[in-house]
Tab-separated table of C-alpha atoms in Angstrom:
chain	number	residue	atom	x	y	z
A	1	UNK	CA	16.078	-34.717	-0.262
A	2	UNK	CA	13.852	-32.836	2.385
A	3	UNK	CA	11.702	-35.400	4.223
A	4	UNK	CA	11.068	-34.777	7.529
A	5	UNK	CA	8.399	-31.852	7.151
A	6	UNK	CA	7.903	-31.104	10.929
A	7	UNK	CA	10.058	-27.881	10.071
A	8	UNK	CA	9.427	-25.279	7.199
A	9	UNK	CA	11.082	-25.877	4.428
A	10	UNK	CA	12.111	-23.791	1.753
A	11	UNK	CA	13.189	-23.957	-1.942
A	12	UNK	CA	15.830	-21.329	-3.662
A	13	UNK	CA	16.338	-21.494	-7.334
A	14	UNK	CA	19.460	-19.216	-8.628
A	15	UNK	CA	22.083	-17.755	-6.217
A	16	UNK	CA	23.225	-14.848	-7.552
A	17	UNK	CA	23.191	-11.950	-4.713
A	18	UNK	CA	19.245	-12.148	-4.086
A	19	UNK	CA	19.129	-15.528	-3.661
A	20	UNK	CA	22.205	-16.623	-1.953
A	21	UNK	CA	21.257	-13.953	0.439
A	22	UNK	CA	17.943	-15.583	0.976
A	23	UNK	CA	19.244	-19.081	1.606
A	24	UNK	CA	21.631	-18.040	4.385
A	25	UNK	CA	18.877	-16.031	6.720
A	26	UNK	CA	16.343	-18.461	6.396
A	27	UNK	CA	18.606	-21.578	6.994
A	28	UNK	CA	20.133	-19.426	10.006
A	29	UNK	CA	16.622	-19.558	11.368
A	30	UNK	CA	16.408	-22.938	10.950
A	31	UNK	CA	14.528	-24.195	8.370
A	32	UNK	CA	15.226	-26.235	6.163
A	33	UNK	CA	16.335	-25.105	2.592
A	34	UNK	CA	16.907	-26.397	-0.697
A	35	UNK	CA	19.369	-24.457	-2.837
A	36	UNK	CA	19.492	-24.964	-6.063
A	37	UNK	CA	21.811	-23.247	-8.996
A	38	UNK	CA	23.965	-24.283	-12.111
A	39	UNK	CA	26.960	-23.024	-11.055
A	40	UNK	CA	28.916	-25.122	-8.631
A	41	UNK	CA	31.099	-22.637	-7.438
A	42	UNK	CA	27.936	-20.832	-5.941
A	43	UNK	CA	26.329	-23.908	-4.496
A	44	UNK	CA	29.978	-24.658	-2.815
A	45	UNK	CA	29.285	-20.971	-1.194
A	46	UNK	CA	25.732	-22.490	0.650
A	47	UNK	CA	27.080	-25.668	1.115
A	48	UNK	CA	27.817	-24.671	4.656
A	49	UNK	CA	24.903	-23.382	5.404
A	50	UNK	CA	22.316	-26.463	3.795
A	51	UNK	CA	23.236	-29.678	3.412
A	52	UNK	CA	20.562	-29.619	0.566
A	53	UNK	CA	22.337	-27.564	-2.087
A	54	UNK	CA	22.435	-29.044	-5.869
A	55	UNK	CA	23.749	-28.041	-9.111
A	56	UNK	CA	21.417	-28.825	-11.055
A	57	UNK	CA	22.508	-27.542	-15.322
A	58	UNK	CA	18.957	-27.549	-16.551
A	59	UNK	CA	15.750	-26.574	-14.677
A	60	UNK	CA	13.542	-29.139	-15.971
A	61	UNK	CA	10.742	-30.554	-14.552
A	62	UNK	CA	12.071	-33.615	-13.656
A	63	UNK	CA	15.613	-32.454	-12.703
A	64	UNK	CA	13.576	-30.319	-10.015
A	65	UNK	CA	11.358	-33.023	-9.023
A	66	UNK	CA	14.609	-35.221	-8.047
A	67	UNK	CA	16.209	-32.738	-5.491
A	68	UNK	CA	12.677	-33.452	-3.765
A	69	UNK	CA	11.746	-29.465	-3.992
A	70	UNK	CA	8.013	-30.565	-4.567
A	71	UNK	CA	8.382	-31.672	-0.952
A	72	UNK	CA	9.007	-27.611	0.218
A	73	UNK	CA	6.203	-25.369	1.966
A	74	UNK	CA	7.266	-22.936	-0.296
A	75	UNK	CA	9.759	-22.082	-3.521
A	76	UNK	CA	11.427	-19.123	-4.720
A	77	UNK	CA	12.681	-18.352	-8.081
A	78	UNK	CA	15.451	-16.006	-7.513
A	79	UNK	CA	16.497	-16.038	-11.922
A	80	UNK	CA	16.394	-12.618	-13.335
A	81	UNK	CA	18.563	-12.092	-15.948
A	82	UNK	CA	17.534	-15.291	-18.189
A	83	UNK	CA	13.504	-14.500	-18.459
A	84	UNK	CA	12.859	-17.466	-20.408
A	85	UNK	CA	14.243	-19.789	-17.806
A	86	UNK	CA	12.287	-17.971	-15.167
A	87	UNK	CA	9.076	-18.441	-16.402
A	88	UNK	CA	9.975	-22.286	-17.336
A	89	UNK	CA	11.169	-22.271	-14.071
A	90	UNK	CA	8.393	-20.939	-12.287
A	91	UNK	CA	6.258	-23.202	-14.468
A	92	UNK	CA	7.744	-26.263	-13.545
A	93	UNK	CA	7.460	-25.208	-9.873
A	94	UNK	CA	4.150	-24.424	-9.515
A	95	UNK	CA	3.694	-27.723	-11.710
A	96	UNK	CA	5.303	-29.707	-8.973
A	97	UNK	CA	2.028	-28.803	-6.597
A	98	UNK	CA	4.325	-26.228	-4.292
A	99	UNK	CA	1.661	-24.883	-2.176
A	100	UNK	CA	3.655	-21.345	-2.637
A	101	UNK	CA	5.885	-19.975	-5.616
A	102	UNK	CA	7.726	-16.631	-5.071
A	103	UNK	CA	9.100	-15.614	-8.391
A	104	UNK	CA	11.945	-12.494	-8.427
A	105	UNK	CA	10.827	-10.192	-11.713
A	106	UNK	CA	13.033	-7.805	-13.803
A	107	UNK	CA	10.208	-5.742	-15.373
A	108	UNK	CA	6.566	-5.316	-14.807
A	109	UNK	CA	5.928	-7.385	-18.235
A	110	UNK	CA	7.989	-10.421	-16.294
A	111	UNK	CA	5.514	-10.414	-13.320
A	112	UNK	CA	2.651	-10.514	-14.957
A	113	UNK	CA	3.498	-12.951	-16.904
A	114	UNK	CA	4.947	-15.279	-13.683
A	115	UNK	CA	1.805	-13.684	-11.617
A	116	UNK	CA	-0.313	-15.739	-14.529
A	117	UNK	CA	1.310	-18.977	-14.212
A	118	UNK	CA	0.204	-18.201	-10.225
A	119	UNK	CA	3.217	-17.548	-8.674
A	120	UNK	CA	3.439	-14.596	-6.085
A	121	UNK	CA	6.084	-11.476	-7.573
A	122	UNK	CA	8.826	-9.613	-6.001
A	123	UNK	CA	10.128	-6.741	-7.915
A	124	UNK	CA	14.139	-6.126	-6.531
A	125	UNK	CA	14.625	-2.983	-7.538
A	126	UNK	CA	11.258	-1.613	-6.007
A	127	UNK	CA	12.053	-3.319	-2.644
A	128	UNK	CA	15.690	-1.582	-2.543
A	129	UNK	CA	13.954	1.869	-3.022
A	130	UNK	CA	11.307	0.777	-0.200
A	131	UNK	CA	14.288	-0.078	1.852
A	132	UNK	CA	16.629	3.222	0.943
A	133	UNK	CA	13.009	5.085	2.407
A	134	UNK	CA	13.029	2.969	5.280
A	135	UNK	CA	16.760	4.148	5.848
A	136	UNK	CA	15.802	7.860	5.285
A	137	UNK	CA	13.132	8.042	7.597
A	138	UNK	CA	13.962	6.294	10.765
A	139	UNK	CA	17.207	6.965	12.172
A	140	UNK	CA	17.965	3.454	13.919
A	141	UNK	CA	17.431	1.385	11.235
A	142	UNK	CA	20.422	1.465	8.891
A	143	UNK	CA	19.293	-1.554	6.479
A	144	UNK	CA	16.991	-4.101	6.104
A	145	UNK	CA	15.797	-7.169	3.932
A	146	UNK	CA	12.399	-7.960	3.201
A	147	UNK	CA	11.838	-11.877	2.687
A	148	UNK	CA	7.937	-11.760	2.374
A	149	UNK	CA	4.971	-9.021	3.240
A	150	UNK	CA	5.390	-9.657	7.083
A	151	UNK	CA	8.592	-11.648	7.498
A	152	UNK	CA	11.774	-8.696	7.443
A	153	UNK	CA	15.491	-8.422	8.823
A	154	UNK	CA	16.546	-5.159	10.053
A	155	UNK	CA	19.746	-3.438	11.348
A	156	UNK	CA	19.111	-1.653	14.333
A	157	UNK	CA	21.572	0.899	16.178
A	158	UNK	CA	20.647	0.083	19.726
A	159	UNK	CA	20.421	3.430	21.886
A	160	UNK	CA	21.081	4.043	25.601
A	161	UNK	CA	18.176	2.381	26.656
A	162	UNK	CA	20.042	-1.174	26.056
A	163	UNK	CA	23.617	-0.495	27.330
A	164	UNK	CA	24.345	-2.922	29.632
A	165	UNK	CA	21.196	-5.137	29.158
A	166	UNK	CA	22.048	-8.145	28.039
A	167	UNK	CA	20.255	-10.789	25.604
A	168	UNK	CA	18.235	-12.978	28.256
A	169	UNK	CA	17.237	-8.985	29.787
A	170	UNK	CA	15.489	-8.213	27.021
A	171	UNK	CA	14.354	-11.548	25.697
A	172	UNK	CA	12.570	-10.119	22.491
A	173	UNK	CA	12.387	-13.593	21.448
A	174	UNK	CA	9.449	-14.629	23.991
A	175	UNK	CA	8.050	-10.680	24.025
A	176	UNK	CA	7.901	-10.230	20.589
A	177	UNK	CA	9.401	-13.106	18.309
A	178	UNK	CA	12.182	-11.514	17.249
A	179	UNK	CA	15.438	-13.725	17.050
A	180	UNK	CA	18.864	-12.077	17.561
A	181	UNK	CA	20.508	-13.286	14.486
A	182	UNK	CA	24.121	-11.169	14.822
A	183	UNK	CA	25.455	-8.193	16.875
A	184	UNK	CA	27.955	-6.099	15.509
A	185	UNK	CA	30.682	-5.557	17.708
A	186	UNK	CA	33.848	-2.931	17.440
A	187	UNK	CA	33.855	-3.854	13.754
A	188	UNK	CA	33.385	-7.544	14.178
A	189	UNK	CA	30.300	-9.733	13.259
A	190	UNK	CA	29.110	-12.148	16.546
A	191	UNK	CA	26.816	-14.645	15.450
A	192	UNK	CA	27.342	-17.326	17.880
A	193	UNK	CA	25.003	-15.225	20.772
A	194	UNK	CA	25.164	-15.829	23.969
A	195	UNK	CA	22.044	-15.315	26.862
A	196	UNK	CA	24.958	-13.210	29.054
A	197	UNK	CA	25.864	-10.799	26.159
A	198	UNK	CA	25.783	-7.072	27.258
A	199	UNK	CA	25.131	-4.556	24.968
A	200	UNK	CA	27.291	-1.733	24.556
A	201	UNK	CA	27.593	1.665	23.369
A	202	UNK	CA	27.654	1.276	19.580
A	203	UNK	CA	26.767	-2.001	19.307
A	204	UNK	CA	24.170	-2.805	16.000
A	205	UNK	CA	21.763	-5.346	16.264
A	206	UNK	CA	20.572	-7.587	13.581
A	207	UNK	CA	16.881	-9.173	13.986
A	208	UNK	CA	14.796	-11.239	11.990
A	209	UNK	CA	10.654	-11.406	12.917
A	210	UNK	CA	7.697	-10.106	11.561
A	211	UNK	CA	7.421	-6.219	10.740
A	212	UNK	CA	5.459	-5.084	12.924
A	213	UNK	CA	6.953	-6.383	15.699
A	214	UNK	CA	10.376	-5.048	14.647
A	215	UNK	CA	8.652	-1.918	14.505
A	216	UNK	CA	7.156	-2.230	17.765
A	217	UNK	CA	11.090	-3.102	19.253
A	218	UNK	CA	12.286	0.455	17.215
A	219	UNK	CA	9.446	2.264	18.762
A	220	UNK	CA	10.728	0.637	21.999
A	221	UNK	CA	14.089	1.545	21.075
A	222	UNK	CA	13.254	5.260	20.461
A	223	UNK	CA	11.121	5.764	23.369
């Protein structure tokens, strides 16, 4: 159970793809997570990554209330598929006096429903075609997530103006509160980063920060 509360926390109901993807970037920021799902095999998956991840076989109200996710700044809902459960879900949640419910929606019938039981409503398959646009129209950003209206990771192709800068050069952390969260390197992932890393030719960055200042770093990029 979360109880220290200096840091965010953050609750994740169902792993599937969405969610699971979720729980890894925001616990690799820090923060404290709660994962919760009824399959153990996908809990076993985050179990490196939080050391709050439950299976829990029915959402109830109590069963929630026990893994302490009343206790999180905020909750999302990652269930699709099963709508029933996902409103019950949601319901329970929002019960439980979380200051902020996120609830993932299949149709636009789903999310108004969820939007009525006052939880906020992401719509996947909307977001992928906002990303696939992103993708289209600028050339140095070859995928991104968005986790909330501000909060995004992006992929960024780092141009000529970074080769042979290194991480503490460019310190986007303190200019722009961006953290570094991997570098692709000659077809290998680095996610333990250090200050004396040099960019080179080729070399993708992945960042996670608020939007506009990733946009401000790919207009940077660009320039």
């Amino acid at each position: 159970m979360v109880k220290n509360k200096k840091r965010e926390s953050f609750g994740v109901i169902g792993l599937g793809r969405f969610g699971l993807a979720l729980a890894k970037a925001l616990a690799k920021e820090g923060k404290d997570v709660i994962a919760i799902d009824s399959d153990e095999n996908k809990i076993k998956e985050v179990r490196n990554d939080t050391e709050y991840a439950y299976v829990v076989s029915e959402l109830t109200k109590a069963a929630l209330q026990e893994t302490g996710i009343q206790n999180c700044d905020a909750v999302i809902v990652c269930i699709g598929k099963k709508i029933d459960t996902s409103i019950l879900t949601t319901l329970n949640v929002v019960s439980l006096g979380v200051p902020k419910v996120i609830a993932k929606a299949n149709t636009y019938e789903h999310g108004l429903i969820l939007e009525k039981l006052g939880a906020e409503v992401v719509y996947p398959e909307h977001d992928m075609a906002v990303r696939l646009a992103k993708r289209l129209l600028t050339n140095n950003v070859l995928d991104y997530i968005m986790l909330s209206d501000d909060i995004e990771i992006s992929e960024l192709t780092l141009t000529d103006k970074l080769i042979g800068e290194s991480v503490a050069d460019i310190n986007i952390r303190k200019k722009l509160g961006l953290n570094i969260i991997a570098i692709m390197h000659n077809g290998k992932t680095i996610t333990n980063i250090e200050p004396e890393y040099q960019f080179e030719k080729g070399d993708v960055m992945v960042v996670i920060g608020n939007r506009k200042n990733i946009e401000q770093f790919e207009d940077y990029l660009l320039k």
